[in-house]
Each structure stands twice: as C-alpha cells, then as structure tokens.
PDB file of C-alpha atoms in Angstrom:
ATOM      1  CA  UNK X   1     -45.738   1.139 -18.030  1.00 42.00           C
ATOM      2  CA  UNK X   2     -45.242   1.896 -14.384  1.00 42.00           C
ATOM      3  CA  UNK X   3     -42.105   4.073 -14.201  1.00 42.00           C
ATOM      4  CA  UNK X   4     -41.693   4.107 -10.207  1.00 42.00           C
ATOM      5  CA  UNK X   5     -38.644   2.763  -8.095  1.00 43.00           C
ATOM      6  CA  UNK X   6     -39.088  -0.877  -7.617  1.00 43.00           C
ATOM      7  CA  UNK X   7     -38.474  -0.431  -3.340  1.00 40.00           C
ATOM      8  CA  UNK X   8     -38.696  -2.515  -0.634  1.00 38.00           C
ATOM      9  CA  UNK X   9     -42.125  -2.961   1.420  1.00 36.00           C
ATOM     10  CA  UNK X  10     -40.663  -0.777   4.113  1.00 34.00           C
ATOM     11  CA  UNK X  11     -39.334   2.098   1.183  1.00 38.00           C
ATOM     12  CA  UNK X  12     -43.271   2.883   1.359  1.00 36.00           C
ATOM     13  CA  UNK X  13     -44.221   2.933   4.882  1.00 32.00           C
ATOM     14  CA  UNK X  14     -41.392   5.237   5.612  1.00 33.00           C
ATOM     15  CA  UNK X  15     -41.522   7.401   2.759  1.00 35.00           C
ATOM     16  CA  UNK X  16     -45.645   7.840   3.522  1.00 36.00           C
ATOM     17  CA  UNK X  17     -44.689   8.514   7.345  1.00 33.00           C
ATOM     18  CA  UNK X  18     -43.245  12.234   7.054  1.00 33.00           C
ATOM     19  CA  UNK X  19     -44.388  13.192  10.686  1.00 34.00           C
ATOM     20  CA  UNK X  20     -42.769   9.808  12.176  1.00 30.00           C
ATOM     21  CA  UNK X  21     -39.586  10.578  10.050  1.00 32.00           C
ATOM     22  CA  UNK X  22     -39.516  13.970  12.028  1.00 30.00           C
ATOM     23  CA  UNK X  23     -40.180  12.379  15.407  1.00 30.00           C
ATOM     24  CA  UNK X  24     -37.603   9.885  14.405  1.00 32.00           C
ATOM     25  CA  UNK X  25     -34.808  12.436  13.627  1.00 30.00           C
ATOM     26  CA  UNK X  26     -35.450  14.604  16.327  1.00 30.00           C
ATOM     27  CA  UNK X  27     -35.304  11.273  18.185  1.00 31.00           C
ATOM     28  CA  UNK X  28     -31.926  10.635  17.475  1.00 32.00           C
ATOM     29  CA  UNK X  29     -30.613  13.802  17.868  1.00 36.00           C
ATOM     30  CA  UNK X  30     -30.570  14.768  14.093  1.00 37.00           C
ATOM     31  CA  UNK X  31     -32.687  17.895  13.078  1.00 33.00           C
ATOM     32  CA  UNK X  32     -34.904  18.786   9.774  1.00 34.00           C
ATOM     33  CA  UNK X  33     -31.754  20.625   8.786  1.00 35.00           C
ATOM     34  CA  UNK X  34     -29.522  17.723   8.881  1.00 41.00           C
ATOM     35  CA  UNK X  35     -31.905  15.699   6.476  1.00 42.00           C
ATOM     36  CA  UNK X  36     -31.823  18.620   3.958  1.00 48.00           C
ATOM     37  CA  UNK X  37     -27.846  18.297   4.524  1.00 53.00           C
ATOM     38  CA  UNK X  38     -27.712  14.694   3.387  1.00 58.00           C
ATOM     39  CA  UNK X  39     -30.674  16.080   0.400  1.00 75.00           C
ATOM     40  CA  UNK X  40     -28.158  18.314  -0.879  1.00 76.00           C
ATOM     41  CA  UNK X  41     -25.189  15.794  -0.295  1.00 59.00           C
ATOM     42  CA  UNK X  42     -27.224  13.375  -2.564  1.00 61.00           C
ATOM     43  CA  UNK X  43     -27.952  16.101  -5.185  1.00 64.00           C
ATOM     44  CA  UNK X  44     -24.619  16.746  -5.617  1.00 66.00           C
ATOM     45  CA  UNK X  45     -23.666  13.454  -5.853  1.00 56.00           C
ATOM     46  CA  UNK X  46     -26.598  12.432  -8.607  1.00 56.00           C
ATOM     47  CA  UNK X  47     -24.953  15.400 -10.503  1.00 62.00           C
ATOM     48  CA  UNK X  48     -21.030  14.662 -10.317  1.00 55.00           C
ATOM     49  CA  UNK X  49     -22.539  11.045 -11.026  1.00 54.00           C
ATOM     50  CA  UNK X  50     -23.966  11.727 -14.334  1.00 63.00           C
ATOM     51  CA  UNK X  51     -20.419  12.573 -15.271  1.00 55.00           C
ATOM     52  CA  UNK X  52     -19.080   9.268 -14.494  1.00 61.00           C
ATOM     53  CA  UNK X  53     -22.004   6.701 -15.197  1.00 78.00           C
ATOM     54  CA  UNK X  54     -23.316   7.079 -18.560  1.00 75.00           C
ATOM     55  CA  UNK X  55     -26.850   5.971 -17.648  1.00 82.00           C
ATOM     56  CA  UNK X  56     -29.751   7.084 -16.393  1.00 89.00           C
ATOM     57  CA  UNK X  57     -29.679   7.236 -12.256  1.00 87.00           C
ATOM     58  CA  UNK X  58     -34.005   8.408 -12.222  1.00 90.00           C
ATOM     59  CA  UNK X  59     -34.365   5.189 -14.635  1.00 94.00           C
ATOM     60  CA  UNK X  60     -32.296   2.888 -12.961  1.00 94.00           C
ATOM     61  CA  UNK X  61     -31.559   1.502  -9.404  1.00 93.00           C
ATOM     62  CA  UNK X  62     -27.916   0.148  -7.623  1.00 92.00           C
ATOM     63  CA  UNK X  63     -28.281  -2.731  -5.108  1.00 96.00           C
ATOM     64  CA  UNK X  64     -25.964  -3.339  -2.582  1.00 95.00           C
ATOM     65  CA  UNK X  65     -25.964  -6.795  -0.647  1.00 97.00           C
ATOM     66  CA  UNK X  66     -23.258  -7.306   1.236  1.00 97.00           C
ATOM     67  CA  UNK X  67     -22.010 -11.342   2.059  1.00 97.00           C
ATOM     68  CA  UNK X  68     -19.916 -13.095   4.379  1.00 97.00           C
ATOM     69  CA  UNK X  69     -16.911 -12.789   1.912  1.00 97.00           C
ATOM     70  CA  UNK X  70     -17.393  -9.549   0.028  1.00 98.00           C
ATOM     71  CA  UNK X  71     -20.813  -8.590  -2.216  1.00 98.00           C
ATOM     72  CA  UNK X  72     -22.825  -7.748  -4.924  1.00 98.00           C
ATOM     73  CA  UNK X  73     -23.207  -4.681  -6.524  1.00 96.00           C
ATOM     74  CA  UNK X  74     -26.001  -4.690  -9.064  1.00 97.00           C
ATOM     75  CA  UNK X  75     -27.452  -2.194 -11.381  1.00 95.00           C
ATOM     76  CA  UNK X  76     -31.122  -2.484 -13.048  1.00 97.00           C
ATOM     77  CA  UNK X  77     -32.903  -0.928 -15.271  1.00 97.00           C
ATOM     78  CA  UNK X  78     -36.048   0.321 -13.703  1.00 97.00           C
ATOM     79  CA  UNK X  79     -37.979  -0.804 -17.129  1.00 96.00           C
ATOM     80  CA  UNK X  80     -36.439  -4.255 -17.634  1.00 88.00           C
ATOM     81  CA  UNK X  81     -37.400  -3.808 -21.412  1.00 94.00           C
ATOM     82  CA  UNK X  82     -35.103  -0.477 -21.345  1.00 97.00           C
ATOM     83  CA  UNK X  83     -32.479  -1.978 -23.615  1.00 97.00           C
ATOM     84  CA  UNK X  84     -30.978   1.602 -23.993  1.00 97.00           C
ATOM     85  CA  UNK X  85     -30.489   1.895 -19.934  1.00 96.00           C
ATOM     86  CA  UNK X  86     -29.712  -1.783 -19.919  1.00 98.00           C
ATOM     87  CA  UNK X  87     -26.851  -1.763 -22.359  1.00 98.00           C
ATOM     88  CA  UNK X  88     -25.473   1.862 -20.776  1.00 96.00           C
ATOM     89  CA  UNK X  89     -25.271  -0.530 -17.509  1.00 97.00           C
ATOM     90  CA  UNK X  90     -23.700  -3.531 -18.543  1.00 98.00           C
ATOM     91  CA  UNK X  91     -20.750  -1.247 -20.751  1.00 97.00           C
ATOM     92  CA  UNK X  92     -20.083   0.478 -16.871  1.00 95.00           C
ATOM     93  CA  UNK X  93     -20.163  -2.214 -14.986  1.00 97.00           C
ATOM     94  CA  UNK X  94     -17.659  -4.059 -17.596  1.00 98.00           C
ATOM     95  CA  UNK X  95     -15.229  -0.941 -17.863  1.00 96.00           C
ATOM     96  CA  UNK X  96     -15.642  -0.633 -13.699  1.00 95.00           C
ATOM     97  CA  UNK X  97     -14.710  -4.566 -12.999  1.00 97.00           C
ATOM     98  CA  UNK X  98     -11.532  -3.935 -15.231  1.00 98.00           C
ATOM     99  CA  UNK X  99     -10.905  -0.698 -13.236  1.00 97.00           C
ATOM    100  CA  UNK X 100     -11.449  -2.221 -10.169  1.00 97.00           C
ATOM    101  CA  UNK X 101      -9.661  -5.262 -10.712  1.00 97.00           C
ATOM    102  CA  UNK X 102      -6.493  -3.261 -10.996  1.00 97.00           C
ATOM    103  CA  UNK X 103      -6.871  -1.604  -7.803  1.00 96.00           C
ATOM    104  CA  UNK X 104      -8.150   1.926 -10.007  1.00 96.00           C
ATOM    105  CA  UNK X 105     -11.571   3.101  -7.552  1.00 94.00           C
ATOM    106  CA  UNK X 106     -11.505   6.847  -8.944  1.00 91.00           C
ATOM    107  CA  UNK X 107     -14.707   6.520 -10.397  1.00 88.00           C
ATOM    108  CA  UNK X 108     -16.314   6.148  -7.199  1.00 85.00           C
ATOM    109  CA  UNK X 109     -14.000   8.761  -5.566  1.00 81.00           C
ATOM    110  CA  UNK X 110     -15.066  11.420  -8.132  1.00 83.00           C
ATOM    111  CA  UNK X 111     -18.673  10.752  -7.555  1.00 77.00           C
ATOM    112  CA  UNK X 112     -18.426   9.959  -3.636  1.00 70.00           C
ATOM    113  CA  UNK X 113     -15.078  11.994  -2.801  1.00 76.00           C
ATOM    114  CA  UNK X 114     -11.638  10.476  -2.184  1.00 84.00           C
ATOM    115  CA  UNK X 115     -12.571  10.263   1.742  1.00 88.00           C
ATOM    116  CA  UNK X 116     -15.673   7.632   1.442  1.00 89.00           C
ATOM    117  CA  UNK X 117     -15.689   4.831   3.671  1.00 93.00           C
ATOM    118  CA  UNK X 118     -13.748   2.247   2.946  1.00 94.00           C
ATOM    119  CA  UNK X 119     -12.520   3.558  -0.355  1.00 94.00           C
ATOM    120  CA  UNK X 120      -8.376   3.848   1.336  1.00 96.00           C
ATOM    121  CA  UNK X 121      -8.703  -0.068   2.173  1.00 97.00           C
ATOM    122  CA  UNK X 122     -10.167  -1.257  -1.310  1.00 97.00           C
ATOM    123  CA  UNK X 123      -7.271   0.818  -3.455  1.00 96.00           C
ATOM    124  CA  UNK X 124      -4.833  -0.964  -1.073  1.00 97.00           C
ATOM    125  CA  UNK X 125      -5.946  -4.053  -0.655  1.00 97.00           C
ATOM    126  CA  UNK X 126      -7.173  -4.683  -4.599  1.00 97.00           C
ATOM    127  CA  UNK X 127      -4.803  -7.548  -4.895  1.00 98.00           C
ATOM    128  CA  UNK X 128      -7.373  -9.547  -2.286  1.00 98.00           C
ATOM    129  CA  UNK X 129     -10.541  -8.936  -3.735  1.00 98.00           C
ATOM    130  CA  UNK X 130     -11.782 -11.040  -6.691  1.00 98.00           C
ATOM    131  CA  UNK X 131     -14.440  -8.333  -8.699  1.00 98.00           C
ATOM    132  CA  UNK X 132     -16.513 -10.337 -11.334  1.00 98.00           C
ATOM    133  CA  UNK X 133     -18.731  -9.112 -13.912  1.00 98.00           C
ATOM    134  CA  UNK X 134     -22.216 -11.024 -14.482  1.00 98.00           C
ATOM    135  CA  UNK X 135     -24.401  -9.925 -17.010  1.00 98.00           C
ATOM    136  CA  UNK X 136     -28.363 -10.157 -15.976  1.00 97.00           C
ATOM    137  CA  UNK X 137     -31.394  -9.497 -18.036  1.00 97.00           C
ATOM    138  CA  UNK X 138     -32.103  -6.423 -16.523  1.00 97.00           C
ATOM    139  CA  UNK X 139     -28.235  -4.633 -16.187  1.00 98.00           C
ATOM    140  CA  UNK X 140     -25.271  -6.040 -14.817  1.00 98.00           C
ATOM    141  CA  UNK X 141     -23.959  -6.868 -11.334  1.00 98.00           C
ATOM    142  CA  UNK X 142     -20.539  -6.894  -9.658  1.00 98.00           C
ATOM    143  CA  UNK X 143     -19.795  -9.595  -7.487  1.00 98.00           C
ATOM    144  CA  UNK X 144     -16.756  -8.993  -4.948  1.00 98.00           C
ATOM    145  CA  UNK X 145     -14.645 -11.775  -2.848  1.00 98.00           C
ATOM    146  CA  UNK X 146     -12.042 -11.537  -0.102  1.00 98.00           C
ATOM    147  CA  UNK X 147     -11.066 -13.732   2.164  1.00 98.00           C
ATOM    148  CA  UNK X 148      -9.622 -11.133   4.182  1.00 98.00           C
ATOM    149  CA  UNK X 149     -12.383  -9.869   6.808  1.00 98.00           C
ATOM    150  CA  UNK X 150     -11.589  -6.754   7.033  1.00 98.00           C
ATOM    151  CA  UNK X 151     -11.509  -5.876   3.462  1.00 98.00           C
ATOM    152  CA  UNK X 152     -14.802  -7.303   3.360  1.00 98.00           C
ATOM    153  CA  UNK X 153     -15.703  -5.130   6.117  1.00 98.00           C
ATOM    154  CA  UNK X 154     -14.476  -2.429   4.289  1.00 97.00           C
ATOM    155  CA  UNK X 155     -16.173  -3.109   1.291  1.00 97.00           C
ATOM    156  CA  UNK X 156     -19.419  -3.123   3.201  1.00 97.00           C
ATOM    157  CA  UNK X 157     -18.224   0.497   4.592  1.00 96.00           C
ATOM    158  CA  UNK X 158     -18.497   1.324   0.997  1.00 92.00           C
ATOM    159  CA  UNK X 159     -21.583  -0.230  -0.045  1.00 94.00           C
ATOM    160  CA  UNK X 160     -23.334   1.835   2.739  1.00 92.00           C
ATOM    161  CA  UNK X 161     -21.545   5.141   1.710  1.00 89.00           C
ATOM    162  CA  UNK X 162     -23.271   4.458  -1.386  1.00 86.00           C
ATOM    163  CA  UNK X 163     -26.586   3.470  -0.319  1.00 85.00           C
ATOM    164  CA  UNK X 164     -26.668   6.599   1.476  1.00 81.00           C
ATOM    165  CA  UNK X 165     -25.255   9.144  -1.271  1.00 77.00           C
ATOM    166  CA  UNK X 166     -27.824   7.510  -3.714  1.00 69.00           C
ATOM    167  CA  UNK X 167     -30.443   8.080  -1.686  1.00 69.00           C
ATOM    168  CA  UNK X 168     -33.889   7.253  -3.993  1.00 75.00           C
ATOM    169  CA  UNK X 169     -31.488   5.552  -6.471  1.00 76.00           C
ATOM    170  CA  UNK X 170     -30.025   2.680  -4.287  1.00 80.00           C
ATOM    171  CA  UNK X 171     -31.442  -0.086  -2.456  1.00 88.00           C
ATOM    172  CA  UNK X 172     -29.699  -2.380   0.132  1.00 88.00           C
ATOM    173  CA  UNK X 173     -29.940  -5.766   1.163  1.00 76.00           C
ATOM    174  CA  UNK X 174     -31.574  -8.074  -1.899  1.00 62.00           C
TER     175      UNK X 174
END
C-alpha cells in the first residue's frame, strides 16, 4: 500500500521546486535560515505533540477548512484501512470536543504554546462556539460554529497556527 501524504496538486509542485522555494523566500524577505527556523519550530511541535495526541502524526493527516461561521477540523488516517490510527483518532477527537466544549484548549496550548493565534479568544469566548464531533470512515472531524465573526475569525487564526506548526502533517482548505 502506498504510505505517502495524501496532498494537494500544488503540495507536489512546490515541494519538487526547491530552487523556486529559495527565490521565493529570498523574495519575500525571508532567508534559508528562517525556513530551518519554522523546521525546527515544527519538530518541536511533532514531539511535544506525541505527548498529547495518542496517534500517529507520520500516519495520519489534520485538515483545516475554515467556513463562514466557524470550521472543520478533521483528522485521517493516511491508510483508511488503519483501524489502529483510526480508532486512536476518533477517542481524541471525542475527549477534545468535550474539552473544548467547556472552554478547556490546553491541549493545543501544550503542543502550540499558550501564545498561538487565536487561542486567548477561543478560551474566552467558548460559550459562543458550538464544537461537534462527527465520526468518518477514515478518523473523526470537529466541526465548529459561531455566530460571532470575530470568534470565527479567531478560530481561523488558529487553524492557520496549526497548519503551519504541522507542517507535512496538516493540510488546509478541503
């Protein structure tokens, strides 16, 4: 079985495009350095992570889609006959929607920090956001609602904290 990252069309052209990725952080003012910054940012992350989620982040992948009203949050096994990853998954994502749903982030915080992106507005404004649990056939997914735009906003702050700490592990937008 194929055990690669299920990415985007675009995951491939920019991964394969080392020299453009240069050009294009040297473009925007960032420098080789800064990428092995955020490579070490998302090492350490992957590691205080394996103390929080109890499966597998090299066999599975978060999505992060935000919507006019909140988001989902999903989490798949990369194999989607892993019934081991699968079940680690959908026991997280249960015990997380509880947490979550009582205004308790500090899961996140521990793997993230306490000073992520819109972590502050979430733990305050818990009470507004609706966090449901869905189970899929694959993992599990999170589905949040606010009618308050800026804790939507906020919770998109977060989604993209994530995206970027998770680096090869995350993928945005599906």
């Amino acid at each position: 079985m194929d055990s690669t990252k299920r990415r985007s069309p675009m995951a491939g052209v920019v991964a394969g495009a080392a020299g453009t990725a240069v050009a294009a952080l040297l473009l925007t003012g960032c420098s080789q350095h800064d990428t092995g910054g955020q490579n070490d940012r998302q090492d350490k992350v992957a590691e205080r992570g394996r103390s929080v989620m109890p499966f597998d982040l090299d066999q599975t992948t978060h999505h992060f889609t935000p919507t006019d009203t909140g988001g989902i949050q999903e989490v798949v096994a990369d194999e989607p006959g892993d019934t081991e990853q699968i079940g680690l998954i959908r026991s997280h994502l249960r015990q997380e929607a509880k947490a979550f749903t009582r205004g308790d982030f500090g899961d996140p915080a521990r793997i993230h920090g306490h000073d992520m992106p819109g972590l502050a507005q979430l733990e305050e404004g818990y009470e507004r956001l609706e966090v449901r649990y869905q189970k899929r056939t694959d993992g599990a997914a999170l589905t949040y609602h606010t009618e308050d735009p800026a804790l939507a906003g906020a919770l998109h702050d977060w989604f993209e904290a994530q995206l970027s700490d998770h680096g090869d592990h995350a993928e945005g937008g599906h």
